[in-house]
Amino acid sequence: MRSTLVTFPDGRTSGRSQVVGAVPVGDRHGLVVAETPFHPLDHTWPDQPADRGTIGGLPVVDCVTGARSSAGEVFLGDAIPVRRGTEEGWDWLVVHVTETPLPVGAEVELEVDADLRAALSAGHTACHLAALAVNAALAGHWRKEAALDPLGHPDFDQTAIVSSRIEPHGSVDVYRLGKSLRKKGFSAEGVDFGKIAQQANEQLAAWVAADAPVRLDVPGPGLTARRTWHCSLPAGEASIPCGGTHVRGTAELGRVEVAFSLEEAALTMRTTCGGAG
Ligand SMILES: [Zn+2]
């Protein structure tokens, strides 16, 4: 089994390939093909959920990342002992989980649930835009020089983020506002997050109205190639390393809005998008 070639970065949702391996996943079956349109959950930064769909007509109940060591041992998801993309001696696999086995060597059709994929792609693009809009809205609240985001604002998102979960038509991002962030120059004290959300939402509306083109830079066909998200916003070209899937233009999102909830030292940002506007 060599590293799986992936077509989801190009927006593909169907394909045909050969089953090149099978690994047990509990009492289920993990099928590996040479090339797949399925996006698996990333074990290092599990933001975008796995695609659903069918392989050889069988439901794909989950899709996880696998890593095969040079000794031939395959590790799945959380059990992978190395970071995403470690190249020396490792092959990176998209593992399609099914209830029923398929024979190695079989030629199979792969069909991703295109509606769910489209909803997750919208949620993922909205998540990146929300991060940039919130960075801009919070820019005046930093007391020290900080790492800058692609639009030149202090990068609150990447400095404070704890977890990011992409959902259909949205995302949930959790930020830590504790001592280490204060040391880096950001204090949440006195910040009116209702106002910040309003400011960010105005920026997001302008970006949707501008229908900025979105594309992925794909340096190679392997699962763990270092892909980059690009969006040509009126304020400049934004680039963010990203392993997920996206829409092709910001107008597709319809409307993007963020809302915050603040608890102790954690700030949760819920981003939603959809054609409501
Ligand atoms: Zn991303």
mmCIF file of C-alpha atoms and ligand atoms in Angstrom:
data_model
loop_
_atom_site.group_PDB
_atom_site.id
_atom_site.type_symbol
_atom_site.label_atom_id
_atom_site.label_comp_id
_atom_site.label_asym_id
_atom_site.label_seq_id
_atom_site.Cartn_x
_atom_site.Cartn_y
_atom_site.Cartn_z
ATOM 1 C CA MET A 1 0.000 0.000 0.000
ATOM 2 C CA ARG A 2 1.474 3.319 -1.083
ATOM 3 C CA SER A 3 0.173 6.769 -0.099
ATOM 4 C CA THR A 4 -3.383 7.281 -1.351
ATOM 5 C CA LEU A 5 -3.825 9.757 -4.207
ATOM 6 C CA VAL A 6 -6.689 12.160 -3.444
ATOM 7 C CA THR A 7 -8.984 14.094 -5.792
ATOM 8 C CA PHE A 8 -11.121 15.949 -3.194
ATOM 9 C CA PRO A 9 -8.845 19.032 -3.290
ATOM 10 C CA ASP A 10 -10.024 19.537 -6.899
ATOM 11 C CA GLY A 11 -13.643 19.310 -5.738
ATOM 12 C CA ARG A 12 -14.216 15.788 -7.059
ATOM 13 C CA THR A 13 -16.926 13.663 -5.441
ATOM 14 C CA SER A 14 -16.737 10.489 -7.522
ATOM 15 C CA GLY A 15 -14.115 8.188 -8.966
ATOM 16 C CA ARG A 16 -13.162 4.649 -9.851
ATOM 17 C CA SER A 17 -10.175 2.816 -8.427
ATOM 18 C CA GLN A 18 -8.772 -0.500 -7.233
ATOM 19 C CA VAL A 19 -8.897 -1.806 -3.669
ATOM 20 C CA VAL A 20 -5.204 -2.079 -2.765
ATOM 21 C CA GLY A 21 -5.509 -3.026 0.879
ATOM 22 C CA ALA A 22 -7.821 -3.872 3.762
ATOM 23 C CA VAL A 23 -7.203 -3.317 7.469
ATOM 24 C CA PRO A 24 -9.444 -4.191 10.418
ATOM 25 C CA VAL A 25 -11.174 -1.237 12.111
ATOM 26 C CA GLY A 26 -12.620 -2.816 15.258
ATOM 27 C CA ASP A 27 -15.090 -5.325 13.849
ATOM 28 C CA ARG A 28 -15.500 -3.218 10.704
ATOM 29 C CA HIS A 29 -13.429 -3.161 7.526
ATOM 30 C CA GLY A 30 -11.001 -0.446 6.419
ATOM 31 C CA LEU A 31 -10.659 -0.350 2.645
ATOM 32 C CA VAL A 32 -7.789 1.428 0.925
ATOM 33 C CA VAL A 33 -7.856 2.278 -2.790
ATOM 34 C CA ALA A 34 -5.168 3.711 -5.065
ATOM 35 C CA GLU A 35 -7.056 6.997 -5.643
ATOM 36 C CA THR A 36 -10.117 8.386 -3.888
ATOM 37 C CA PRO A 37 -12.397 11.449 -3.838
ATOM 38 C CA PHE A 38 -13.124 10.861 -0.096
ATOM 39 C CA HIS A 39 -11.871 13.373 2.474
ATOM 40 C CA PRO A 40 -10.883 11.557 5.687
ATOM 41 C CA LEU A 41 -10.733 13.060 9.166
ATOM 42 C CA ASP A 42 -7.195 14.394 9.764
ATOM 43 C CA HIS A 43 -5.639 12.929 12.917
ATOM 44 C CA THR A 44 -3.353 15.926 13.611
ATOM 45 C CA TRP A 45 -5.932 18.727 13.224
ATOM 46 C CA PRO A 46 -9.378 17.065 13.063
ATOM 47 C CA ASP A 47 -11.360 20.088 11.816
ATOM 48 C CA GLN A 48 -13.336 18.886 8.777
ATOM 49 C CA PRO A 49 -15.403 15.713 9.363
ATOM 50 C CA ALA A 50 -15.046 12.675 7.123
ATOM 51 C CA ASP A 51 -17.005 12.420 3.902
ATOM 52 C CA ARG A 52 -19.843 9.898 3.686
ATOM 53 C CA GLY A 53 -20.926 8.001 0.577
ATOM 54 C CA THR A 54 -20.401 4.576 -0.970
ATOM 55 C CA ILE A 55 -17.522 2.373 -2.088
ATOM 56 C CA GLY A 56 -18.387 -0.438 -4.454
ATOM 57 C CA GLY A 57 -22.025 0.254 -3.547
ATOM 58 C CA LEU A 58 -21.395 -0.251 0.203
ATOM 59 C CA PRO A 59 -22.058 2.601 2.640
ATOM 60 C CA VAL A 60 -18.888 4.312 3.900
ATOM 61 C CA VAL A 61 -19.781 4.724 7.588
ATOM 62 C CA ASP A 62 -16.579 6.568 8.445
ATOM 63 C CA CYS A 63 -13.386 7.668 6.704
ATOM 64 C CA VAL A 64 -10.173 7.980 8.684
ATOM 65 C CA THR A 65 -6.496 8.702 8.097
ATOM 66 C CA GLY A 66 -4.149 5.725 8.173
ATOM 67 C CA ALA A 67 -0.348 5.666 8.332
ATOM 68 C CA ARG A 68 1.676 2.656 7.277
ATOM 69 C CA SER A 69 5.152 2.291 8.746
ATOM 70 C CA SER A 70 8.105 0.971 6.779
ATOM 71 C CA ALA A 71 7.643 -2.286 8.752
ATOM 72 C CA GLY A 72 4.171 -2.570 7.197
ATOM 73 C CA GLU A 73 2.181 -1.835 10.335
ATOM 74 C CA VAL A 74 -0.912 0.335 9.750
ATOM 75 C CA PHE A 75 -2.035 2.818 12.432
ATOM 76 C CA LEU A 76 -5.402 4.582 12.316
ATOM 77 C CA GLY A 77 -6.541 8.025 13.485
ATOM 78 C CA ASP A 78 -5.540 8.856 17.068
ATOM 79 C CA ALA A 79 -3.251 5.807 17.202
ATOM 80 C CA ILE A 80 -0.919 7.251 14.518
ATOM 81 C CA PRO A 81 2.363 7.889 16.372
ATOM 82 C CA VAL A 82 3.744 10.546 13.963
ATOM 83 C CA ARG A 83 2.514 13.927 12.747
ATOM 84 C CA ARG A 84 0.588 14.411 9.531
ATOM 85 C CA GLY A 85 2.828 14.313 6.507
ATOM 86 C CA THR A 86 5.882 12.705 8.122
ATOM 87 C CA GLU A 87 7.433 11.370 4.955
ATOM 88 C CA GLU A 88 10.471 9.320 5.874
ATOM 89 C CA GLY A 89 9.319 5.701 5.990
ATOM 90 C CA TRP A 90 5.551 6.347 6.117
ATOM 91 C CA ASP A 91 2.721 5.959 3.640
ATOM 92 C CA TRP A 92 -0.475 7.959 4.222
ATOM 93 C CA LEU A 93 -3.777 6.270 3.561
ATOM 94 C CA VAL A 94 -7.434 7.201 3.193
ATOM 95 C CA VAL A 95 -9.244 4.370 4.992
ATOM 96 C CA HIS A 96 -12.904 3.893 3.987
ATOM 97 C CA VAL A 97 -14.731 2.116 6.805
ATOM 98 C CA THR A 98 -17.487 -0.361 5.832
ATOM 99 C CA GLU A 99 -19.584 -2.990 7.598
ATOM 100 C CA THR A 100 -18.954 -5.539 4.835
ATOM 101 C CA PRO A 101 -15.581 -6.460 3.316
ATOM 102 C CA LEU A 102 -14.553 -6.096 -0.332
ATOM 103 C CA PRO A 103 -11.802 -8.191 -1.932
ATOM 104 C CA VAL A 104 -8.374 -6.631 -2.454
ATOM 105 C CA GLY A 105 -7.863 -6.187 -6.199
ATOM 106 C CA ALA A 106 -11.519 -5.340 -6.918
ATOM 107 C CA GLU A 107 -12.255 -2.314 -9.132
ATOM 108 C CA VAL A 108 -14.792 -0.123 -7.336
ATOM 109 C CA GLU A 109 -16.835 3.005 -7.886
ATOM 110 C CA LEU A 110 -16.452 5.656 -5.184
ATOM 111 C CA GLU A 111 -19.323 8.095 -4.631
ATOM 112 C CA VAL A 112 -19.158 10.862 -2.029
ATOM 113 C CA ASP A 113 -22.402 12.337 -0.629
ATOM 114 C CA ALA A 114 -22.139 15.535 -2.690
ATOM 115 C CA ASP A 115 -24.726 17.510 -0.676
ATOM 116 C CA LEU A 116 -22.912 16.886 2.599
ATOM 117 C CA ARG A 117 -19.551 17.700 0.949
ATOM 118 C CA ALA A 118 -20.935 20.980 -0.435
ATOM 119 C CA ALA A 119 -22.266 21.917 3.016
ATOM 120 C CA LEU A 120 -18.910 21.112 4.668
ATOM 121 C CA SER A 121 -16.976 23.015 1.960
ATOM 122 C CA ALA A 122 -19.164 26.077 2.625
ATOM 123 C CA GLY A 123 -18.636 25.676 6.376
ATOM 124 C CA HIS A 124 -14.866 25.415 5.913
ATOM 125 C CA THR A 125 -14.536 28.495 3.687
ATOM 126 C CA ALA A 126 -16.783 30.434 6.083
ATOM 127 C CA CYS A 127 -14.548 29.337 8.992
ATOM 128 C CA HIS A 128 -11.402 30.751 7.346
ATOM 129 C CA LEU A 129 -13.144 34.016 6.429
ATOM 130 C CA ALA A 130 -14.562 34.365 9.945
ATOM 131 C CA ALA A 131 -11.068 33.984 11.429
ATOM 132 C CA LEU A 132 -9.725 36.768 9.183
ATOM 133 C CA ALA A 133 -12.704 39.052 9.915
ATOM 134 C CA VAL A 134 -12.377 38.546 13.678
ATOM 135 C CA ASN A 135 -8.616 39.143 13.543
ATOM 136 C CA ALA A 136 -9.378 42.478 11.850
ATOM 137 C CA ALA A 137 -12.083 43.407 14.356
ATOM 138 C CA LEU A 138 -9.801 42.629 17.329
ATOM 139 C CA ALA A 139 -6.711 44.327 15.860
ATOM 140 C CA GLY A 140 -6.985 47.400 18.110
ATOM 141 C CA HIS A 141 -7.039 45.315 21.300
ATOM 142 C CA TRP A 142 -3.431 44.077 21.151
ATOM 143 C CA ARG A 143 -0.864 45.817 23.385
ATOM 144 C CA LYS A 144 2.208 44.156 21.891
ATOM 145 C CA GLU A 145 3.401 43.268 18.444
ATOM 146 C CA ALA A 146 1.976 39.909 17.505
ATOM 147 C CA ALA A 147 2.263 37.396 14.689
ATOM 148 C CA LEU A 148 0.301 38.774 11.736
ATOM 149 C CA ASP A 149 -2.362 37.022 9.677
ATOM 150 C CA PRO A 150 -2.303 37.003 5.844
ATOM 151 C CA LEU A 151 -4.126 40.377 5.757
ATOM 152 C CA GLY A 152 -1.631 42.028 8.125
ATOM 153 C CA HIS A 153 -3.711 41.959 11.340
ATOM 154 C CA PRO A 154 -2.531 40.430 14.635
ATOM 155 C CA ASP A 155 -3.447 36.777 14.299
ATOM 156 C CA PHE A 156 -5.843 36.280 17.220
ATOM 157 C CA ASP A 157 -7.223 33.124 15.585
ATOM 158 C CA GLN A 158 -3.954 31.215 15.215
ATOM 159 C CA THR A 159 -2.531 32.534 18.489
ATOM 160 C CA ALA A 160 -5.487 31.563 20.689
ATOM 161 C CA ILE A 161 -7.194 28.643 18.931
ATOM 162 C CA VAL A 162 -7.677 25.379 20.828
ATOM 163 C CA SER A 163 -9.981 23.496 18.468
ATOM 164 C CA SER A 164 -11.890 24.013 15.253
ATOM 165 C CA ARG A 165 -14.800 21.863 14.083
ATOM 166 C CA ILE A 166 -16.261 22.307 10.620
ATOM 167 C CA GLU A 167 -19.994 21.561 10.363
ATOM 168 C CA PRO A 168 -22.429 21.626 7.457
ATOM 169 C CA HIS A 169 -22.804 25.376 6.698
ATOM 170 C CA GLY A 170 -20.750 26.481 9.670
ATOM 171 C CA SER A 171 -18.038 25.888 12.238
ATOM 172 C CA VAL A 172 -17.329 26.037 15.954
ATOM 173 C CA ASP A 173 -13.955 27.459 17.020
ATOM 174 C CA VAL A 174 -12.767 27.526 20.614
ATOM 175 C CA TYR A 175 -10.149 30.036 21.792
ATOM 176 C CA ARG A 176 -8.245 30.164 25.062
ATOM 177 C CA LEU A 177 -8.027 33.622 26.632
ATOM 178 C CA GLY A 178 -5.765 32.806 29.579
ATOM 179 C CA LYS A 179 -2.445 33.979 30.902
ATOM 180 C CA SER A 180 -0.347 32.900 27.934
ATOM 181 C CA LEU A 181 -2.455 35.007 25.548
ATOM 182 C CA ARG A 182 -2.183 37.991 27.922
ATOM 183 C CA LYS A 183 1.605 37.569 27.908
ATOM 184 C CA LYS A 184 1.523 37.703 24.126
ATOM 185 C CA GLY A 185 -0.294 41.031 24.330
ATOM 186 C CA PHE A 186 -4.009 40.294 24.133
ATOM 187 C CA SER A 187 -6.358 40.769 27.056
ATOM 188 C CA ALA A 188 -10.075 40.068 26.678
ATOM 189 C CA GLU A 189 -10.822 42.408 29.557
ATOM 190 C CA GLY A 190 -13.159 45.145 28.425
ATOM 191 C CA VAL A 191 -13.632 43.683 24.966
ATOM 192 C CA ASP A 192 -17.276 43.876 23.876
ATOM 193 C CA PHE A 193 -17.554 40.655 21.899
ATOM 194 C CA GLY A 194 -21.064 41.573 20.752
ATOM 195 C CA LYS A 195 -19.563 44.613 19.065
ATOM 196 C CA ILE A 196 -16.665 42.557 17.675
ATOM 197 C CA ALA A 197 -19.151 40.100 16.151
ATOM 198 C CA GLN A 198 -21.099 42.975 14.591
ATOM 199 C CA GLN A 199 -17.934 44.441 13.083
ATOM 200 C CA ALA A 200 -16.806 41.046 11.813
ATOM 201 C CA ASN A 201 -20.232 40.378 10.307
ATOM 202 C CA GLU A 202 -20.115 43.660 8.390
ATOM 203 C CA GLN A 203 -16.714 42.674 6.988
ATOM 204 C CA LEU A 204 -17.994 39.197 6.105
ATOM 205 C CA ALA A 205 -21.010 40.638 4.289
ATOM 206 C CA ALA A 206 -18.692 42.825 2.214
ATOM 207 C CA TRP A 207 -16.494 39.835 1.335
ATOM 208 C CA VAL A 208 -19.514 37.757 0.290
ATOM 209 C CA ALA A 209 -20.801 40.666 -1.821
ATOM 210 C CA ALA A 210 -17.385 40.912 -3.522
ATOM 211 C CA ASP A 211 -17.597 37.238 -4.638
ATOM 212 C CA ALA A 212 -13.872 36.767 -4.037
ATOM 213 C CA PRO A 213 -12.489 33.704 -5.841
ATOM 214 C CA VAL A 214 -11.310 30.828 -3.662
ATOM 215 C CA ARG A 215 -8.802 28.203 -4.800
ATOM 216 C CA LEU A 216 -6.556 25.546 -3.333
ATOM 217 C CA ASP A 217 -2.899 25.286 -4.231
ATOM 218 C CA VAL A 218 -2.221 21.550 -4.525
ATOM 219 C CA PRO A 219 1.516 20.779 -4.727
ATOM 220 C CA GLY A 220 1.050 17.024 -5.123
ATOM 221 C CA PRO A 221 -1.609 14.299 -5.414
ATOM 222 C CA GLY A 222 -0.877 12.612 -2.050
ATOM 223 C CA LEU A 223 -3.171 12.827 0.967
ATOM 224 C CA THR A 224 -0.674 14.795 3.049
ATOM 225 C CA ALA A 225 0.637 17.188 0.354
ATOM 226 C CA ARG A 226 0.938 20.668 1.893
ATOM 227 C CA ARG A 227 -2.092 22.325 0.331
ATOM 228 C CA THR A 228 -2.850 26.021 0.722
ATOM 229 C CA TRP A 229 -6.196 27.850 0.679
ATOM 230 C CA HIS A 230 -6.176 31.122 -1.248
ATOM 231 C CA CYS A 231 -8.857 33.784 -1.353
ATOM 232 C CA SER A 232 -8.450 36.963 -3.408
ATOM 233 C CA LEU A 233 -10.185 39.386 -1.046
ATOM 234 C CA PRO A 234 -10.566 43.103 -1.815
ATOM 235 C CA ALA A 235 -8.138 43.745 1.089
ATOM 236 C CA GLY A 236 -5.519 41.451 -0.445
ATOM 237 C CA GLU A 237 -4.651 37.846 -1.178
ATOM 238 C CA ALA A 238 -5.188 35.606 1.852
ATOM 239 C CA SER A 239 -3.379 32.261 2.095
ATOM 240 C CA ILE A 240 -3.840 29.686 4.852
ATOM 241 C CA PRO A 241 -2.381 26.142 5.000
ATOM 242 C CA CYS A 242 -5.396 23.811 4.772
ATOM 243 C CA GLY A 243 -6.122 20.135 4.185
ATOM 244 C CA GLY A 244 -9.876 20.483 3.647
ATOM 245 C CA THR A 245 -12.380 21.330 0.912
ATOM 246 C CA HIS A 246 -13.868 24.682 -0.079
ATOM 247 C CA VAL A 247 -16.339 26.559 -2.265
ATOM 248 C CA ARG A 248 -15.017 28.345 -5.364
ATOM 249 C CA GLY A 249 -16.179 31.855 -4.549
ATOM 250 C CA THR A 250 -17.367 33.726 -1.470
ATOM 251 C CA ALA A 251 -20.781 34.566 -3.018
ATOM 252 C CA GLU A 252 -21.655 30.850 -2.807
ATOM 253 C CA LEU A 253 -21.802 31.247 0.968
ATOM 254 C CA GLY A 254 -24.881 33.487 0.753
ATOM 255 C CA ARG A 255 -24.273 35.037 4.147
ATOM 256 C CA VAL A 256 -21.660 34.470 6.839
ATOM 257 C CA GLU A 257 -22.180 35.431 10.461
ATOM 258 C CA VAL A 258 -20.310 34.852 13.689
ATOM 259 C CA ALA A 259 -21.565 34.828 17.282
ATOM 260 C CA PHE A 260 -19.506 34.530 20.467
ATOM 261 C CA SER A 261 -20.049 32.973 23.856
ATOM 262 C CA LEU A 262 -17.601 33.707 26.641
ATOM 263 C CA GLU A 263 -16.995 31.374 29.585
ATOM 264 C CA GLU A 264 -14.170 31.906 32.064
ATOM 265 C CA ALA A 265 -11.032 31.719 29.919
ATOM 266 C CA ALA A 266 -12.662 30.186 26.837
ATOM 267 C CA LEU A 267 -14.243 32.019 23.949
ATOM 268 C CA THR A 268 -16.407 30.023 21.545
ATOM 269 C CA MET A 269 -17.123 31.379 18.078
ATOM 270 C CA ARG A 270 -20.015 29.885 16.110
ATOM 271 C CA THR A 271 -19.914 30.655 12.419
ATOM 272 C CA THR A 272 -22.926 30.021 10.200
ATOM 273 C CA CYS A 273 -23.451 30.506 6.510
ATOM 274 C CA GLY A 274 -26.273 29.913 4.108
ATOM 275 C CA GLY A 275 -28.419 31.419 1.442
ATOM 276 C CA ALA A 276 -30.710 33.200 3.882
ATOM 277 C CA GLY A 277 -29.511 36.648 2.804
HETATM 278 ZN ZN ZN B 1 -8.837 24.930 6.590
#
